[in-house]
PDB file of C-alpha atoms in Angstrom:
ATOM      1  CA  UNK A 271     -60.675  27.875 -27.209  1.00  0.00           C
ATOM      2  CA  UNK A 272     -59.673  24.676 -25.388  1.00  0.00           C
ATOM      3  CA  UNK A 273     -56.440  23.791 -27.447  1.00  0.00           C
ATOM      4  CA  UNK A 274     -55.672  20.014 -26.835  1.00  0.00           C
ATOM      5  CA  UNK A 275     -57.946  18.007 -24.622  1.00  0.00           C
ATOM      6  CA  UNK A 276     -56.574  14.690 -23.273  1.00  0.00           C
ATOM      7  CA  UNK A 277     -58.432  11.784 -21.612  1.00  0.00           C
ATOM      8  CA  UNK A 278     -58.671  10.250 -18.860  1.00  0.00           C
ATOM      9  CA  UNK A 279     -56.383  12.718 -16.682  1.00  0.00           C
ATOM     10  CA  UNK A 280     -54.943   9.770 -14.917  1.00  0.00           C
ATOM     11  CA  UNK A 281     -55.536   5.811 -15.022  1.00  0.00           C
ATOM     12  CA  UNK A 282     -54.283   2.948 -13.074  1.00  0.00           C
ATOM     13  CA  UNK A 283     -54.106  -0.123 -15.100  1.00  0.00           C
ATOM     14  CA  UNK A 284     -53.544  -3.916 -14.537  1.00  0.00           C
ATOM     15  CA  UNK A 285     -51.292  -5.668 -17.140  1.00  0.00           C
ATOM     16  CA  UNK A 286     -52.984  -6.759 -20.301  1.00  0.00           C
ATOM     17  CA  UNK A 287     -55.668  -5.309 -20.449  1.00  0.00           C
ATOM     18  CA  UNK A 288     -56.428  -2.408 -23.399  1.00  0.00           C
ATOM     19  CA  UNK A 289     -56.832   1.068 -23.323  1.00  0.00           C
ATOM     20  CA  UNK A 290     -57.306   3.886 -25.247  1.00  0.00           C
ATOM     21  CA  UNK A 291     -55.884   7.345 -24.548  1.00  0.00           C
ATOM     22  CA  UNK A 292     -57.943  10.073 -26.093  1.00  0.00           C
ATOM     23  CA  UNK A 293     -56.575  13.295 -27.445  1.00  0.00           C
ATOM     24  CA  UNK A 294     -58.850  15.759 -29.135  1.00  0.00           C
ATOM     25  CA  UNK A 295     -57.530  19.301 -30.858  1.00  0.00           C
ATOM     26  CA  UNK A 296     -59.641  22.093 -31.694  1.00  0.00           C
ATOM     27  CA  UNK A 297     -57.326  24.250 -34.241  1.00  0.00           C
ATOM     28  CA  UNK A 298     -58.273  22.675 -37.190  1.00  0.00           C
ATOM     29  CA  UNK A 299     -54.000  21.390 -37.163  1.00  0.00           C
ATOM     30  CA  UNK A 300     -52.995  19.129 -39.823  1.00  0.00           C
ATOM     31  CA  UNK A 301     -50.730  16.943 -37.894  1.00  0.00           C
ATOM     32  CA  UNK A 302     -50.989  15.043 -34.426  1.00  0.00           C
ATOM     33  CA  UNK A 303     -48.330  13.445 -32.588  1.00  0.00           C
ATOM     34  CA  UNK A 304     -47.979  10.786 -29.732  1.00  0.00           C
ATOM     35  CA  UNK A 305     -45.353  11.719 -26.620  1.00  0.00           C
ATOM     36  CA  UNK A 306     -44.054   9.704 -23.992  1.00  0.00           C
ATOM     37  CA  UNK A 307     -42.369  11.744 -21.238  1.00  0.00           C
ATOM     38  CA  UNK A 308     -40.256   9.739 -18.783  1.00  0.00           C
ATOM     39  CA  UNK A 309     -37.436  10.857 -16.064  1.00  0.00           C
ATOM     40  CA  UNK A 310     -34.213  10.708 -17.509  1.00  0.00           C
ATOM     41  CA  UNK A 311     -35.386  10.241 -21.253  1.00  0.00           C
ATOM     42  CA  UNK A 312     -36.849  13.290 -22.282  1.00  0.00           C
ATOM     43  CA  UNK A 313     -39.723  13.324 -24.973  1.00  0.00           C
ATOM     44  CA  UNK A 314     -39.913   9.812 -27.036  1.00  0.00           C
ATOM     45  CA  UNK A 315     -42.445   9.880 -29.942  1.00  0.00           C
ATOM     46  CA  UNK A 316     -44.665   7.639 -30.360  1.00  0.00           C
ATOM     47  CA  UNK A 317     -46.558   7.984 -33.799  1.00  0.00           C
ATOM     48  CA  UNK A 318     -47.833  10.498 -35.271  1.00  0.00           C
ATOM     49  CA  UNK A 319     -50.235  11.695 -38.035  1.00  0.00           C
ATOM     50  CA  UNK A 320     -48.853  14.840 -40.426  1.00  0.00           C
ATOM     51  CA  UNK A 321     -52.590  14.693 -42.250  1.00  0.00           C
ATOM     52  CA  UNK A 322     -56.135  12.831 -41.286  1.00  0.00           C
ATOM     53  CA  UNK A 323     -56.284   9.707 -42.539  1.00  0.00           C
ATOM     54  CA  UNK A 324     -52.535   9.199 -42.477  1.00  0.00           C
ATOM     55  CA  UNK A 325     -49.999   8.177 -39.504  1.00  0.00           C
ATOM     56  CA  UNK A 326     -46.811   6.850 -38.784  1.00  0.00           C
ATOM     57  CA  UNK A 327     -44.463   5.446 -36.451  1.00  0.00           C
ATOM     58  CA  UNK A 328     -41.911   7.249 -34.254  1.00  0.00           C
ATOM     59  CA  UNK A 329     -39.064   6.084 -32.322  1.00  0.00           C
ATOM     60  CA  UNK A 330     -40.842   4.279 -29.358  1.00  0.00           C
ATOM     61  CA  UNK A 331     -43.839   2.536 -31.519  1.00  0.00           C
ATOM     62  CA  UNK A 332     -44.244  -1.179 -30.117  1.00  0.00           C
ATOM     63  CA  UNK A 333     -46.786  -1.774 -27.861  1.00  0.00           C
ATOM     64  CA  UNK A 334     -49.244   1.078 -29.272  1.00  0.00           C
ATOM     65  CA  UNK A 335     -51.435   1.992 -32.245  1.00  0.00           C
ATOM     66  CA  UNK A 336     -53.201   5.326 -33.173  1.00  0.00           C
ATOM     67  CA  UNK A 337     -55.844   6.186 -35.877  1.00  0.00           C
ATOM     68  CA  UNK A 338     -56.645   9.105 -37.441  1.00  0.00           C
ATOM     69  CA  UNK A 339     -60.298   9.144 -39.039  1.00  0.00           C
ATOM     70  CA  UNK A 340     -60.965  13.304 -38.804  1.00  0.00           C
ATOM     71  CA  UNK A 341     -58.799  15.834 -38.267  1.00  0.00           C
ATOM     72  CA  UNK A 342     -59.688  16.756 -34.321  1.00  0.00           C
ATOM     73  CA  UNK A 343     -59.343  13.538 -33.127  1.00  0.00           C
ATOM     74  CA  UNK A 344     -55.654  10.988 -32.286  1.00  0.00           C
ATOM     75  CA  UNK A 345     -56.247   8.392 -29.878  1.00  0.00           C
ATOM     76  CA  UNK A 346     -53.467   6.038 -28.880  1.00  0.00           C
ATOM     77  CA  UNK A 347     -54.750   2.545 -27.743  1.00  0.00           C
ATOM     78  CA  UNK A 348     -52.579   0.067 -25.523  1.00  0.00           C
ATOM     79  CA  UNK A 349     -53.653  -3.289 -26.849  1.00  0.00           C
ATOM     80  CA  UNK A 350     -52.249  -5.694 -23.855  1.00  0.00           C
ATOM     81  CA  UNK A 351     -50.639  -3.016 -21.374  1.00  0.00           C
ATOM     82  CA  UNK A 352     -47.530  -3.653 -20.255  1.00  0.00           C
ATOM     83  CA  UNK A 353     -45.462  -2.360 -16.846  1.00  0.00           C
ATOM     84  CA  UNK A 354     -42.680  -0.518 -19.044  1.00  0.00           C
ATOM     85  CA  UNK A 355     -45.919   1.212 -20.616  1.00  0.00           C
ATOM     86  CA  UNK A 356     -45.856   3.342 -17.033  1.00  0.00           C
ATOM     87  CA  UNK A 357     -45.417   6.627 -18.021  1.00  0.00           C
ATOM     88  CA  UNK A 358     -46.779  10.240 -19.161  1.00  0.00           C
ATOM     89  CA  UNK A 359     -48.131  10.796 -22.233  1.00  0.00           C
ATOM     90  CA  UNK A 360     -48.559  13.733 -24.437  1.00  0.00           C
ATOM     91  CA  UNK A 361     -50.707  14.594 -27.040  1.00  0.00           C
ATOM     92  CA  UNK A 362     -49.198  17.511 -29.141  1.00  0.00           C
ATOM     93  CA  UNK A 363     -50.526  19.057 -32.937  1.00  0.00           C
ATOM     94  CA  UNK A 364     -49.129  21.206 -35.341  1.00  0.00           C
ATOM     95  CA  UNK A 365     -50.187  23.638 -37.911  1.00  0.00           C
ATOM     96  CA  UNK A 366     -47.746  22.256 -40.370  1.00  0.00           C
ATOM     97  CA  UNK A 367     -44.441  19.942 -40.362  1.00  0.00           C
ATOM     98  CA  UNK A 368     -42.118  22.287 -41.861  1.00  0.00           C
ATOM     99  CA  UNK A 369     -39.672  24.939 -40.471  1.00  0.00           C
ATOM    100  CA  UNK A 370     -41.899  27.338 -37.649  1.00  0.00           C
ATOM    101  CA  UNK A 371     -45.263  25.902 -39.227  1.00  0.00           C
ATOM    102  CA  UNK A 372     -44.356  22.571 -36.968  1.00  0.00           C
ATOM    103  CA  UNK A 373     -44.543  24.600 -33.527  1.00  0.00           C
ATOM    104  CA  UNK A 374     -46.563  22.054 -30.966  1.00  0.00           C
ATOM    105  CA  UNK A 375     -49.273  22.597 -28.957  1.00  0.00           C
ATOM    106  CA  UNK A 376     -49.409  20.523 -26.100  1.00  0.00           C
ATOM    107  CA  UNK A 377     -52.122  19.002 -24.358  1.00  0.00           C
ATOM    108  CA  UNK A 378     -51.667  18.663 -20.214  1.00  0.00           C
ATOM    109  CA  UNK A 379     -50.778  14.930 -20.687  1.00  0.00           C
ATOM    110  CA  UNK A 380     -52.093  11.497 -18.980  1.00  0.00           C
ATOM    111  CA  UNK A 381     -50.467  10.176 -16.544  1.00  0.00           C
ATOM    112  CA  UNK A 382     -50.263   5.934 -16.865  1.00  0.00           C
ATOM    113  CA  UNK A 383     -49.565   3.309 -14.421  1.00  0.00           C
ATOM    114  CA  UNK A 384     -49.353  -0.081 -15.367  1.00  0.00           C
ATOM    115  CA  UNK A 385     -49.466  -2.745 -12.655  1.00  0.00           C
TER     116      UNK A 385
ATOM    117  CA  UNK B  23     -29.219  12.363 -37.545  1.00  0.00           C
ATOM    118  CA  UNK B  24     -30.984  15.436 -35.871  1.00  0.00           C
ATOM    119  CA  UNK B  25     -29.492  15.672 -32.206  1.00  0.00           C
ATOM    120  CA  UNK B  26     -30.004  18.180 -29.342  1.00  0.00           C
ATOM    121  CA  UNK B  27     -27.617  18.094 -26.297  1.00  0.00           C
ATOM    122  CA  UNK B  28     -28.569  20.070 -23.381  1.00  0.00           C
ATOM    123  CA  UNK B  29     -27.534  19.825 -19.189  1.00  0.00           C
ATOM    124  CA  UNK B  30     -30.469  17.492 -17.250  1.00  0.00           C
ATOM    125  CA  UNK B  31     -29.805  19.584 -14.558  1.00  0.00           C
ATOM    126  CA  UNK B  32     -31.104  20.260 -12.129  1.00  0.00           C
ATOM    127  CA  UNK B  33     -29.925  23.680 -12.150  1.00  0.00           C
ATOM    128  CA  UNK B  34     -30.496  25.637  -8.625  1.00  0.00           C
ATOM    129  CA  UNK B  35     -30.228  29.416  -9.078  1.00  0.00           C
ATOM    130  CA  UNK B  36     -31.701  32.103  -6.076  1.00  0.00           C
ATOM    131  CA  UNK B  37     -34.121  34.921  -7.178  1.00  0.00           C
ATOM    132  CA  UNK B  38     -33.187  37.263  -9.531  1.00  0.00           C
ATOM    133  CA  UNK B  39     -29.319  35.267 -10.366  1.00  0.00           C
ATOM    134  CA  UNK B  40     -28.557  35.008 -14.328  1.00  0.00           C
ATOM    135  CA  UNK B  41     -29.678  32.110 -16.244  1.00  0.00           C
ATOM    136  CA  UNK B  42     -28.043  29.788 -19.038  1.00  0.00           C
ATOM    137  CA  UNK B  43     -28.698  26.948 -19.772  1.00  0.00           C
ATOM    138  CA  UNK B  44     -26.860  25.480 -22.810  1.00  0.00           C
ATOM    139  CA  UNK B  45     -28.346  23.576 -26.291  1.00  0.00           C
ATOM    140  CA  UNK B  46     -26.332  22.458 -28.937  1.00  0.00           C
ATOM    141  CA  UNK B  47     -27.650  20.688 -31.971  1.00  0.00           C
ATOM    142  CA  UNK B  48     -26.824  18.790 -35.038  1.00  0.00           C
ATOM    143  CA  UNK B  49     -28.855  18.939 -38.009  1.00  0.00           C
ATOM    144  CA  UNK B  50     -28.068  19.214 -41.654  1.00  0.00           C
ATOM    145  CA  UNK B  51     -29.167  22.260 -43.492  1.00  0.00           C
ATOM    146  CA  UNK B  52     -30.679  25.458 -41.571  1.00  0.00           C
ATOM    147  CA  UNK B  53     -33.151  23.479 -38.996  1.00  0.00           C
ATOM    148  CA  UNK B  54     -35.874  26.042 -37.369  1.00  0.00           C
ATOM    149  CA  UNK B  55     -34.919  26.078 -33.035  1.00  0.00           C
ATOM    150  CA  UNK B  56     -37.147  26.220 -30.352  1.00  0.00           C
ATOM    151  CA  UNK B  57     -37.456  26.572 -26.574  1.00  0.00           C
ATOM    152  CA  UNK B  58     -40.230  25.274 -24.758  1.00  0.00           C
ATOM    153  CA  UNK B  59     -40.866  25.190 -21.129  1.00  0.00           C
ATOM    154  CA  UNK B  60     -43.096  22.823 -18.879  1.00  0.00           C
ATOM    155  CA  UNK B  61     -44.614  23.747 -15.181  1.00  0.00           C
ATOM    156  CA  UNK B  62     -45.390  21.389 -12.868  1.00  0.00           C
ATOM    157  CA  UNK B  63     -48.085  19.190 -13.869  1.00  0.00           C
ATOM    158  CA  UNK B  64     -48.679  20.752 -17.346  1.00  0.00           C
ATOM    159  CA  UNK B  65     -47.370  19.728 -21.039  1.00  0.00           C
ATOM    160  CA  UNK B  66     -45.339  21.757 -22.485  1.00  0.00           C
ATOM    161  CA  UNK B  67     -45.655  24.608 -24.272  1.00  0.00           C
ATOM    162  CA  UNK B  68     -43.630  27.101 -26.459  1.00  0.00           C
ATOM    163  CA  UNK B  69     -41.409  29.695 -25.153  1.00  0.00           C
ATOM    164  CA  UNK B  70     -39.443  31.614 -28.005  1.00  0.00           C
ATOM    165  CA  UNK B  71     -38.265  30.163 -31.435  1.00  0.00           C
ATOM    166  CA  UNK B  72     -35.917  31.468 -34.015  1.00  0.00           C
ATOM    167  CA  UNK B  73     -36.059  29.979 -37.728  1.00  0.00           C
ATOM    168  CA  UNK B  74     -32.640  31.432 -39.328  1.00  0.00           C
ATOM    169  CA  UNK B  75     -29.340  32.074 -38.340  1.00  0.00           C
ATOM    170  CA  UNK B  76     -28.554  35.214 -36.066  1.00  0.00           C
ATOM    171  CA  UNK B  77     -32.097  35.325 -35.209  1.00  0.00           C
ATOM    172  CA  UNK B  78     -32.809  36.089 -31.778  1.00  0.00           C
ATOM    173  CA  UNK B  79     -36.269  34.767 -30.117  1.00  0.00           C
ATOM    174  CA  UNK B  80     -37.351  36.584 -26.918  1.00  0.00           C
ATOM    175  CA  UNK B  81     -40.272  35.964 -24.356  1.00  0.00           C
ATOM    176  CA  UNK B  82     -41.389  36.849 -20.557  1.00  0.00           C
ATOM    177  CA  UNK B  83     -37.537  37.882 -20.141  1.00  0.00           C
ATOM    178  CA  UNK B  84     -35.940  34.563 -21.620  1.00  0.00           C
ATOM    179  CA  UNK B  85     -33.582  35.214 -24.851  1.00  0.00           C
ATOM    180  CA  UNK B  86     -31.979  32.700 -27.748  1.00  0.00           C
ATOM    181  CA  UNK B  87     -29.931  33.691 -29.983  1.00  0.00           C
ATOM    182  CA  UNK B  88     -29.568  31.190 -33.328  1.00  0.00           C
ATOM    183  CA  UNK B  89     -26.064  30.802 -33.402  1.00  0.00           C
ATOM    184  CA  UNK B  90     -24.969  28.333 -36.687  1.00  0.00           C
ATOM    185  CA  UNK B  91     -21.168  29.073 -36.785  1.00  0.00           C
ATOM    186  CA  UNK B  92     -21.388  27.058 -33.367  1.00  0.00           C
ATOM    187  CA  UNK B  93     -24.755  24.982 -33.509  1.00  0.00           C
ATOM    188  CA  UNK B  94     -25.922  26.611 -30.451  1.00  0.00           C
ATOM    189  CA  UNK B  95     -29.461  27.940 -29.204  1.00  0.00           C
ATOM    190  CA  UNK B  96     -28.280  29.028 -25.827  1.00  0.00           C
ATOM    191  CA  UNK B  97     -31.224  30.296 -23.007  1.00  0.00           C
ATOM    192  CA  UNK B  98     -30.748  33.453 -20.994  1.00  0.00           C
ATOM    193  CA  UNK B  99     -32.772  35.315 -18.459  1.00  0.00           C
ATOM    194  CA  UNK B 100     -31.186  38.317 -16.656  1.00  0.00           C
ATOM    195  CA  UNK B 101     -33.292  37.706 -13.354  1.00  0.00           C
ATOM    196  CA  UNK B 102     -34.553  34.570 -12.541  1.00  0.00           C
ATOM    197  CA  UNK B 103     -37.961  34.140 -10.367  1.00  0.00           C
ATOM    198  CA  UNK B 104     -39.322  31.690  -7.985  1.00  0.00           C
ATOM    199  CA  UNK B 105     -42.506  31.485 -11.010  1.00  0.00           C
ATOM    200  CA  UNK B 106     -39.457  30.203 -13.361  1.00  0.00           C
ATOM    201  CA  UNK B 107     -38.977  27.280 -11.910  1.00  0.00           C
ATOM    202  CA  UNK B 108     -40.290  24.499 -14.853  1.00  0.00           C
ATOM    203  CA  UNK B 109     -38.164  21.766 -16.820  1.00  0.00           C
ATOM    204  CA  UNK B 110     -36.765  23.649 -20.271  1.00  0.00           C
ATOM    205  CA  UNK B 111     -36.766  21.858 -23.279  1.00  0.00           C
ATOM    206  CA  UNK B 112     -34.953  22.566 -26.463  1.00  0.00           C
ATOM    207  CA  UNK B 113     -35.771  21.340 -29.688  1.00  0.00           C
ATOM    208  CA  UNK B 114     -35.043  21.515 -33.454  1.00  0.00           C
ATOM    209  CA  UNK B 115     -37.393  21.242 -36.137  1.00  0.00           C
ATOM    210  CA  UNK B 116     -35.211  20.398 -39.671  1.00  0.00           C
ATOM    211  CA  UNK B 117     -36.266  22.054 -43.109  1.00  0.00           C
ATOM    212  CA  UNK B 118     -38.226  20.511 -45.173  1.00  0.00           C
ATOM    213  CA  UNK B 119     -41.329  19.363 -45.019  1.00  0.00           C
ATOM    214  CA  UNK B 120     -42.799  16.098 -43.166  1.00  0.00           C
ATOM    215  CA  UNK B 121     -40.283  16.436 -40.531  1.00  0.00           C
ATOM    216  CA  UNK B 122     -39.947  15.205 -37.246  1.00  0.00           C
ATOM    217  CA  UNK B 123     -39.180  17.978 -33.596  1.00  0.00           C
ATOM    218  CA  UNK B 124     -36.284  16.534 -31.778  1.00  0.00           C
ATOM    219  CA  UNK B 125     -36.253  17.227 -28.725  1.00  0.00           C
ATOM    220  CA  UNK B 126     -33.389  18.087 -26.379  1.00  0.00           C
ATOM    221  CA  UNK B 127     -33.676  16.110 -22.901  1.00  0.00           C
ATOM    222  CA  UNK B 128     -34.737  18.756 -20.726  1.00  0.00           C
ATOM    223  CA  UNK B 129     -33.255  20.901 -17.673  1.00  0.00           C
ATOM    224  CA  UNK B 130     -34.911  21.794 -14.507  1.00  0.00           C
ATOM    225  CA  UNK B 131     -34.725  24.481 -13.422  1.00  0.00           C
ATOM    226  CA  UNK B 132     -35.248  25.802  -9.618  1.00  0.00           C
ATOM    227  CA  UNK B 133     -35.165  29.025  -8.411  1.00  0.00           C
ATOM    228  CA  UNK B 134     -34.814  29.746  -4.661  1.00  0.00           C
ATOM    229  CA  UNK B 135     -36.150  32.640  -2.855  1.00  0.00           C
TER     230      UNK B 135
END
């Protein structure tokens, strides 16, 4: 059982141009969340998705969009990258988003460098 | 809103010294807690949880108790190791349902032989 896949492991990227970081889960989990992990700040979410076909937007949201068209699959495109998008990102899903049902599972994260 | 205060560290322990590392939270109602832990390089994933007051979550050494007469979710390990060096993260999930993990900001931890 792989869990959380995330892709590309690592990208360097010149301003502007669009991207698309894929995150793929295999435990049939209803929701799907976005993570940016940067020194000093902690865990920032991005958007997430508590059901396919729905998402929403966390605390960090401009700049990015996600989609959620199956259940297995949440990937977060960059439309016009930007340097302050330099960061970490995590992919995370959940059973459930209530009480222990919304324990994450993590994927190992992409690591982003805008130039 | 939800809140989770814990030390950035870094903390610096040697082998086998006692761990703490404090987490206080705000939250209304009786929010589920969590510790999670992240090793170099990885994501994070979950350590011990506790989803009711007095509850005590325990893993590979590392003990919570759920403490809601102080808000507190406080992290203990009797003997540290070298392999226990990661970043800690608490976090709170609220009840109900649709709800959002805060997360506290994180303390690394190294441990020194």
């Amino acid at each position: 059982i792989a869990g959380i896949t995330q892709a590309p492991t690592s990208q360097i990227l010149a301003a502007g141009r669009r991207m698309t970081l894929r995150c793929t889960q295999d435990m049939r989990h209803n929701a799907m969340y976005w993570y940016r992990q940067d020194l000093g700040l902690g865990l920032r979410l991005i958007h997430y998705s508590n059901t396919a076909g729905t998402t929403g937007k966390g605390e960090v949201p401009d700049g990015y969009s996600v989609s959620r068209a199956n259940t297995d699959d949440f990937p977060l495109t960059l439309a016009s990258a930007v340097p302050s998008q330099t960061s970490v990102y995590f992919c995370a899903s959940s059973e459930g988003t209530s009480g222990d049902h919304n324990e994450q599972f993590f994927g190992p994260g992409t690591r982003l460098t805008v130039l | 809103g939800n809140s989770v205060t814990q030390m950035e560290g870094p903390v610096t322990l040697s082998e086998e010294a006692f761990l703490t590392i404090n987490c206080t939270y705000t939250a209304t109602g009786y929010p589920s807690l969590f510790w999670y832990v992240q090793y170099p390089g990885e994501g994070l994933q979950l350590l011990l949880k506790a989803t009711k007051a007095d509850d005590k979550g325990s893993n590979k050494g590392f003990e919570a108790t759920y403490r809601k007469e102080t808000t507190s979710f406080h992290l203990e390990k009797g003997s540290v190791q070298v392999s226990d060096s990661a970043v800690y993260f608490c976090a709170l999930n609220p009840s109900g349902g649709y709800q959002k993990v805060t997360f506290g900001i994180g303390t690394k931890l190294q441990v020194i032989p």
